[in-house]
Amino acid sequence: MGLFQAFDISASGMTAERFRMDTIAQNIANINTTRTEDGTPYRRKIVTFAEKTETPFSQYYETARARAVGNGVKEDDETEMRMVYDPSHPDADENGYVTYPNVNTVTEMTNLIDATRAYEANTTAFDATKSMVQAALNISK
């Protein structure tokens, strides 16, 4: 492994975790969005990490994924939307129920803590690599 490759790995991890935190913040910000541009309630987004490969199969796999948003983000189709009885809401159906996003604040905050810890781990690895490089440079003095 090259000297700067270790820095690249840590930087890549920090970028990925920051992107994950941004997506979590977007989910929390849209917790009460009952109507998006396409007229449906907001759907929770999940960041998925995958190894960067150069094989042709991976290109086909990425384009064929169902409900993919892009850049490793997919919509959560497994979690049920919340149905709340509120007949006065403008988005209520004929039975008086409003469909709210499938965002759970507790889940999002737990994921945010996890992403923060992973970011900190990558920062620690970056700093450790930097210290080793500085120590190696000082040996030659």
CSV table of C-alpha atoms in Angstrom, one decimal:
chain,number,residue,atom,x,y,z
A,1,MET,CA,0.0,0.0,0.0
A,2,GLY,CA,1.3,3.4,-1.0
A,3,LEU,CA,1.9,6.2,1.5
A,4,PHE,CA,-0.9,8.4,0.2
A,5,GLN,CA,-3.3,5.5,-0.3
A,6,ALA,CA,-3.8,5.4,3.5
A,7,PHE,CA,-4.8,9.1,3.4
A,8,ASP,CA,-7.1,8.4,0.5
A,9,ILE,CA,-8.8,5.5,2.3
A,10,SER,CA,-9.5,7.6,5.4
A,11,ALA,CA,-10.6,10.6,3.4
A,12,SER,CA,-13.0,8.4,1.4
A,13,GLY,CA,-14.5,7.1,4.7
A,14,MET,CA,-14.9,10.6,6.0
A,15,THR,CA,-16.6,11.7,2.8
A,16,ALA,CA,-19.0,8.7,2.9
A,17,GLU,CA,-19.9,9.2,6.5
A,18,ARG,CA,-20.5,12.9,5.9
A,19,PHE,CA,-22.8,12.1,3.0
A,20,ARG,CA,-24.6,9.6,5.3
A,21,MET,CA,-25.1,12.3,7.9
A,22,ASP,CA,-26.4,14.7,5.3
A,23,THR,CA,-29.0,12.1,4.1
A,24,ILE,CA,-30.0,11.4,7.7
A,25,ALA,CA,-30.5,15.2,8.2
A,26,GLN,CA,-32.6,15.3,5.1
A,27,ASN,CA,-34.8,12.4,6.5
A,28,ILE,CA,-35.3,14.2,9.8
A,29,ALA,CA,-36.1,17.5,8.0
A,30,ASN,CA,-38.8,15.8,6.0
A,31,ILE,CA,-40.4,13.8,8.8
A,32,ASN,CA,-43.7,15.7,8.3
A,33,THR,CA,-43.7,16.1,4.5
A,34,THR,CA,-46.9,14.6,3.3
A,35,ARG,CA,-46.6,15.8,-0.3
A,36,THR,CA,-43.5,16.0,-2.4
A,37,GLU,CA,-43.1,17.3,-6.0
A,38,ASP,CA,-44.6,14.1,-7.4
A,39,GLY,CA,-47.6,14.3,-5.0
A,40,THR,CA,-46.6,11.4,-2.7
A,41,PRO,CA,-45.4,11.5,0.8
A,42,TYR,CA,-41.6,11.7,1.4
A,43,ARG,CA,-39.9,8.3,1.5
A,44,ARG,CA,-37.0,7.7,3.9
A,45,LYS,CA,-33.6,7.5,2.1
A,46,ILE,CA,-30.9,5.1,3.1
A,47,VAL,CA,-27.2,5.4,2.2
A,48,THR,CA,-25.6,2.1,1.0
A,49,PHE,CA,-21.9,1.6,0.9
A,50,ALA,CA,-20.3,-0.6,-1.7
A,51,GLU,CA,-16.8,-1.3,-2.9
A,52,LYS,CA,-15.8,0.7,-6.0
A,53,THR,CA,-15.2,-1.9,-8.7
A,54,GLU,CA,-14.3,-1.6,-12.4
A,55,THR,CA,-16.1,-4.7,-13.6
A,56,PRO,CA,-18.8,-4.4,-16.3
A,57,PHE,CA,-21.2,-6.3,-14.1
A,58,SER,CA,-21.2,-3.7,-11.4
A,59,GLN,CA,-22.2,-1.1,-13.9
A,60,TYR,CA,-25.2,-3.2,-15.0
A,61,TYR,CA,-26.1,-3.9,-11.4
A,62,GLU,CA,-26.1,-0.2,-10.4
A,63,THR,CA,-28.4,0.8,-13.3
A,64,ALA,CA,-30.8,-2.1,-12.6
A,65,ARG,CA,-31.4,-1.5,-8.9
A,66,ALA,CA,-35.0,-0.8,-8.1
A,67,ARG,CA,-35.9,2.7,-6.9
A,68,ALA,CA,-32.3,3.9,-6.8
A,69,VAL,CA,-31.9,7.6,-6.3
A,70,GLY,CA,-28.2,7.7,-7.0
A,71,ASN,CA,-24.8,8.0,-5.4
A,72,GLY,CA,-25.4,5.0,-3.1
A,73,VAL,CA,-28.8,6.2,-1.9
A,74,LYS,CA,-32.0,4.2,-2.2
A,75,GLU,CA,-35.5,4.7,-1.0
A,76,ASP,CA,-36.7,2.6,1.9
A,77,ASP,CA,-39.5,0.5,0.5
A,78,GLU,CA,-39.6,-2.0,3.4
A,79,THR,CA,-40.7,0.3,6.2
A,80,GLU,CA,-44.4,1.1,6.3
A,81,MET,CA,-45.6,4.7,6.0
A,82,ARG,CA,-47.4,6.1,9.1
A,83,MET,CA,-51.1,6.6,8.8
A,84,VAL,CA,-52.5,9.3,11.1
A,85,TYR,CA,-56.2,10.1,11.5
A,86,ASP,CA,-56.6,13.8,10.8
A,87,PRO,CA,-59.6,14.6,8.6
A,88,SER,CA,-58.9,18.4,8.7
A,89,HIS,CA,-55.5,17.9,7.0
A,90,PRO,CA,-55.4,18.9,3.3
A,91,ASP,CA,-53.7,15.6,2.3
A,92,ALA,CA,-56.2,13.4,4.2
A,93,ASP,CA,-57.8,10.5,2.2
A,94,GLU,CA,-61.5,9.8,2.0
A,95,ASN,CA,-61.4,8.1,5.4
A,96,GLY,CA,-59.6,11.0,7.1
A,97,TYR,CA,-56.2,9.4,7.3
A,98,VAL,CA,-53.0,11.2,6.3
A,99,THR,CA,-50.0,9.2,5.1
A,100,TYR,CA,-46.8,10.5,6.7
A,101,PRO,CA,-43.3,9.5,5.8
A,102,ASN,CA,-41.7,6.3,7.1
A,103,VAL,CA,-39.1,8.3,9.1
A,104,ASN,CA,-38.6,7.3,12.7
A,105,THR,CA,-36.7,10.0,14.7
A,106,VAL,CA,-35.1,7.4,17.1
A,107,THR,CA,-33.8,5.3,14.2
A,108,GLU,CA,-32.4,8.3,12.4
A,109,MET,CA,-30.7,9.6,15.6
A,110,THR,CA,-29.2,6.2,16.2
A,111,ASN,CA,-27.9,6.1,12.7
A,112,LEU,CA,-26.6,9.6,13.1
A,113,ILE,CA,-24.6,8.6,16.2
A,114,ASP,CA,-23.2,5.6,14.3
A,115,ALA,CA,-22.2,7.8,11.3
A,116,THR,CA,-20.6,10.3,13.7
A,117,ARG,CA,-18.5,7.5,15.4
A,118,ALA,CA,-17.5,6.1,12.0
A,119,TYR,CA,-16.4,9.6,10.9
A,120,GLU,CA,-14.4,10.0,14.1
A,121,ALA,CA,-12.7,6.6,13.5
A,122,ASN,CA,-11.7,7.7,10.1
A,123,THR,CA,-10.3,11.0,11.5
A,124,THR,CA,-8.3,9.0,14.1
A,125,ALA,CA,-6.9,6.7,11.4
A,126,PHE,CA,-6.0,9.8,9.3
A,127,ASP,CA,-4.2,11.4,12.2
A,128,ALA,CA,-2.4,8.2,13.1
A,129,THR,CA,-1.1,7.9,9.5
A,130,LYS,CA,0.0,11.5,9.6
A,131,SER,CA,1.9,10.9,12.8
A,132,MET,CA,3.6,7.8,11.4
A,133,VAL,CA,4.7,9.8,8.3
A,134,GLN,CA,6.0,12.6,10.5
A,135,ALA,CA,7.9,10.1,12.7
A,136,ALA,CA,9.4,8.5,9.6
A,137,LEU,CA,10.5,11.9,8.3
A,138,ASN,CA,12.1,12.7,11.6
A,139,ILE,CA,14.2,9.4,11.6
A,140,SER,CA,16.1,10.7,8.6
A,141,LYS,CA,17.3,13.8,10.5
